[in-house]
Amino acid sequence: MRPSPKVVAALVTLPLALAACGGGGTSSTPAAPSSIASASADHRPVKSGGTLNIALNADPDALDPSSSTTLVGREVFANMCEKLYDIDASSALVPQLAAAMPELSGDGREVTIKLREGVKFNDGTPFDAAAVKKSLDRHRTWEKSARAADLAAVSEVTVVDPATVKLTLKQAFTPLTAQLADRAGMIMSPKALESEGDNFGANPVCVGPFAFAGRTSGSQITLEKAADYYDAAKVKLDKLVYKIIVDPNVRAANLKSGDVHVADQLATNTVKGVQDDPNLSVVAGGGLGYYGFQINIGNVKGSTEKPGEVDTPLGKSPQLREAFELSLDRDAINKAVYNGLHEVDCFPVPVDSPYRPKDLTCPKRDLAKAKQLVQASGVPTPVPVTLATPNDAVNQRLAQVIQSMAKEAGFNVTVQTAEFVSVLEQGKAGTFDVLLSGWSGRVDPDGNLTNLVTTQGSNNYAGMSDPGIDEPVSQAAAETDPAKRAELYGAAMKKAAELRGVVYLYHNKYYLGTHKTVAGIQYFQDGLPRFVTAGFAA
C-alpha cells in the first residue's frame, strides 16, 4: 500500500538533522571547531540600504539555470533565481515558488504542484503555470541543457490552471522534489527566454530578491534589489557585487582589508587567521558534498559509453585498489591538508542523513594488510600509479600526501597537474588512471549517486558498472519509505565500496568569512550563502 499524497509530501521533506544515523567511520574528526557558529544563529537586526561586496572563489559559467554546472553559479542563483522548492536550515525541503509541497497520485506517476499567486518575474512579467511549463520543458529538452538528467523521469508538463502544474512521470521518482529545489526547479521569465534564446545566461531574468544588473567576465557580477519581488519588505540591501578572487590568500586578505564584506569558501589554512581578526567572523556550512578520487576501472571511451577493460594495475586489480585505500589515513590527511576542518568519511551520503544505514563503516589505515595485498597481486613493486589533480595549491598538497602514504605500501604515485577544467575533461574521456574529484552534494542521496556511480552516468568517470549498484539506486528512487530507501542506498554504497571506483575521503565543509557588521546571512548545508535577509547591522 502506498502512502496518501499528503503522507508522501511529508516523507520527502524529512530533514537531515533527523534520524542522525551514525556512520561508524574512522576515528571522529570534528567537522568544525566549536567556535565556528552557524549563520542561522545570527538574529541581529539590519538596516536598509547599502552594497554588499562578496568574494567568489571562481568565475561562474553562464548564468543560465538550464546549462550551468558550477557551484559558484549556484551561489549567484541563490539570490536571483528562485526555485519551486528550497531547503531550510535543517535541510528540510520547503516550498519557495510553489505554494505547497507536491501532491502525488497513488502510483506516484502524477505530481501536482500548486504555485504562489501574485508573483512577478524581475522584469515585471507575471509568474504562472505557463511560465513554469516553459522553463521545465526547456530544462528537459533543450540540446544544451545540463538539467535533462535531473528531470529524466518527467515525460510531460501540463498546465492545469494558472496556479497549478502537473508533472507526468515515466515512473515514480521520489527525489523529484529535491531536484526541483535546485537548478532544475529554477523558473525563468518567458519574456526573457523569448528575447534572449540561447543567450539567456548573458542577461538572465528570474524571480528573486535581487535582479541581474551586469557582469564583467573574470571580474565581477552585480545584482540589484528587485522592485517586483513578492517579499521585497524582507530585502534590506540595495546591491550585491560578486568579485571574482581565485587566490584564497588574496580572498582572505581582501576580507581583512574591508575590500569585501563576505568571502566564500575560505581555504582551511586561512580560517584561523580570519577568526583571529576581531572585526571578522567565520560561519560554517556545507557537508552534503564529498571529495576523494576516482580510479578508472572501466571508462575506456567516455563516461557515458559502454564500459570496457582498463589496462592499468589499479584498473585491473581489485586487490591493488583495496591496498591503495588501506595505505591512506583519512584523519591524517584531513589534519595535514585541511587543518582538520573537513568531515572524514568513506561514503558519498552524509553521516547524519536519514537515508544512511547505521552499519556503514570505514576502514582505518592498515599498512601491513596493504603490503600483503600488493604482494599477493603479483604485480612487481613499486606499482605505478598516475594521479591527475587540479593545479591549485590545496589539491597539489593532497596529491603529495597521498603519494607519500601510498609509497609505504609499495606504490609509486606520479602526480600530474592540470587546470581544473582539463582534469574534468580527462575524467569524462577516461584518459586517466586516478583522478582527484569531488561533488558539491545534493539534499537527496539520489543526487550523490545516480550519474556518479551508476552505469554510464555522465559523472561516473571511474566507469563503474554493476547491477548491485544500479538496481538498488533505481529502486530507491521509486520508493517513498525513508527506511526502505536507506536500506537500498546502503546496499548500493556497500557494493560501490567493494569495487572502489570512487574512494571517498571526506565531506566538504565550507567556511564563509564575514565582517561583523554584516548580519542576517543564511548559510545552510548546501553551502550557498543567501542574502535575502542580509544587511549591515543596525
Short mmCIF file of N, CA, C and O in Angstrom, two decimals, residues 4 21 26 60 68-69 84 115 122-123 127 133 162 174 203 209 250 305 414 418 442 452 480 487 504 507 532:
data_model
loop_
_atom_site.label_atom_id
_atom_site.label_comp_id
_atom_site.label_asym_id
_atom_site.label_seq_id
_atom_site.Cartn_x
_atom_site.Cartn_y
_atom_site.Cartn_z
N SER A 4 -0.76 8.04 1.27
CA SER A 4 -1.58 9.05 0.61
C SER A 4 -0.70 10.17 0.13
O SER A 4 0.43 10.32 0.56
N CYS A 21 21.88 9.00 11.70
CA CYS A 21 22.42 7.64 11.71
C CYS A 21 23.93 7.73 11.77
O CYS A 21 24.56 8.18 10.84
N THR A 26 36.07 6.20 10.51
CA THR A 26 37.36 6.26 11.14
C THR A 26 37.19 7.08 12.39
O THR A 26 36.14 7.63 12.67
N PRO A 60 31.85 32.11 -12.32
CA PRO A 60 30.82 31.16 -12.74
C PRO A 60 30.75 31.02 -14.26
O PRO A 60 31.19 31.91 -15.00
N SER A 68 24.00 25.79 -16.61
CA SER A 68 25.04 26.00 -15.61
C SER A 68 25.46 24.69 -14.95
O SER A 68 24.63 23.82 -14.68
N THR A 69 26.77 24.58 -14.65
CA THR A 69 27.29 23.38 -13.99
C THR A 69 28.18 23.70 -12.79
O THR A 69 28.72 22.78 -12.19
N LEU A 84 11.14 26.19 -7.47
CA LEU A 84 9.84 25.73 -6.96
C LEU A 84 9.95 25.35 -5.49
O LEU A 84 9.04 25.61 -4.69
N LEU A 115 1.07 26.69 -7.16
CA LEU A 115 2.04 27.76 -7.28
C LEU A 115 1.62 29.00 -6.48
O LEU A 115 0.43 29.23 -6.25
N ASN A 122 11.45 39.38 -12.37
CA ASN A 122 12.15 40.64 -12.15
C ASN A 122 12.05 41.62 -13.31
O ASN A 122 12.57 42.73 -13.23
N ASP A 123 11.40 41.22 -14.41
CA ASP A 123 11.11 42.15 -15.50
C ASP A 123 9.63 42.54 -15.51
O ASP A 123 9.15 43.16 -16.46
N PHE A 127 4.25 35.62 -13.07
CA PHE A 127 4.66 34.23 -12.84
C PHE A 127 3.40 33.38 -12.78
O PHE A 127 2.49 33.65 -11.98
N LYS A 133 5.84 25.77 -16.96
CA LYS A 133 5.93 24.76 -18.01
C LYS A 133 7.03 25.11 -19.02
O LYS A 133 7.82 24.24 -19.41
N PRO A 162 -3.96 28.48 -14.12
CA PRO A 162 -2.85 29.43 -13.97
C PRO A 162 -1.98 29.24 -12.74
O PRO A 162 -0.82 29.65 -12.72
N THR A 174 10.83 9.58 -6.31
CA THR A 174 10.78 10.31 -5.06
C THR A 174 11.74 11.49 -4.98
O THR A 174 11.41 12.51 -4.37
N ASN A 203 21.93 37.67 -19.89
CA ASN A 203 21.02 38.66 -19.32
C ASN A 203 19.85 37.95 -18.65
O ASN A 203 18.70 38.07 -19.06
N PRO A 209 15.04 37.97 -4.98
CA PRO A 209 15.18 39.20 -4.20
C PRO A 209 16.08 40.23 -4.88
O PRO A 209 15.97 41.43 -4.63
N VAL A 250 44.54 35.86 -1.18
CA VAL A 250 44.09 37.20 -1.57
C VAL A 250 42.66 37.41 -1.13
O VAL A 250 42.27 38.50 -0.67
N GLU A 305 29.71 6.08 -22.26
CA GLU A 305 29.79 4.97 -23.21
C GLU A 305 29.87 3.64 -22.45
O GLU A 305 30.10 3.60 -21.25
N THR A 414 52.85 8.95 -9.44
CA THR A 414 53.30 10.12 -10.19
C THR A 414 52.15 11.11 -10.26
O THR A 414 51.04 10.77 -10.69
N ALA A 418 47.00 19.80 -13.83
CA ALA A 418 46.43 20.49 -14.97
C ALA A 418 45.35 21.44 -14.47
O ALA A 418 44.95 21.39 -13.30
N ARG A 442 23.94 16.98 -2.88
CA ARG A 442 22.52 17.26 -3.00
C ARG A 442 21.81 16.77 -1.75
O ARG A 442 22.25 15.82 -1.09
N LEU A 452 26.70 9.29 -10.90
CA LEU A 452 28.04 9.35 -10.30
C LEU A 452 28.64 7.96 -10.10
O LEU A 452 29.86 7.80 -10.20
N THR A 480 9.10 5.45 -1.40
CA THR A 480 8.75 6.61 -0.58
C THR A 480 9.09 6.43 0.90
O THR A 480 9.19 7.42 1.63
N GLU A 487 17.90 1.43 3.28
CA GLU A 487 18.39 0.06 3.08
C GLU A 487 18.92 -0.15 1.67
O GLU A 487 19.97 -0.76 1.46
N TYR A 504 36.21 7.71 -1.33
CA TYR A 504 35.82 8.97 -0.70
C TYR A 504 36.73 9.24 0.50
O TYR A 504 37.07 8.33 1.25
N HIS A 507 33.69 14.72 3.66
CA HIS A 507 32.60 15.59 3.23
C HIS A 507 33.08 17.03 3.34
O HIS A 507 33.58 17.44 4.40
N VAL A 532 18.97 37.25 1.13
CA VAL A 532 17.64 37.85 1.06
C VAL A 532 17.32 38.65 2.31
O VAL A 532 16.65 39.69 2.24
#
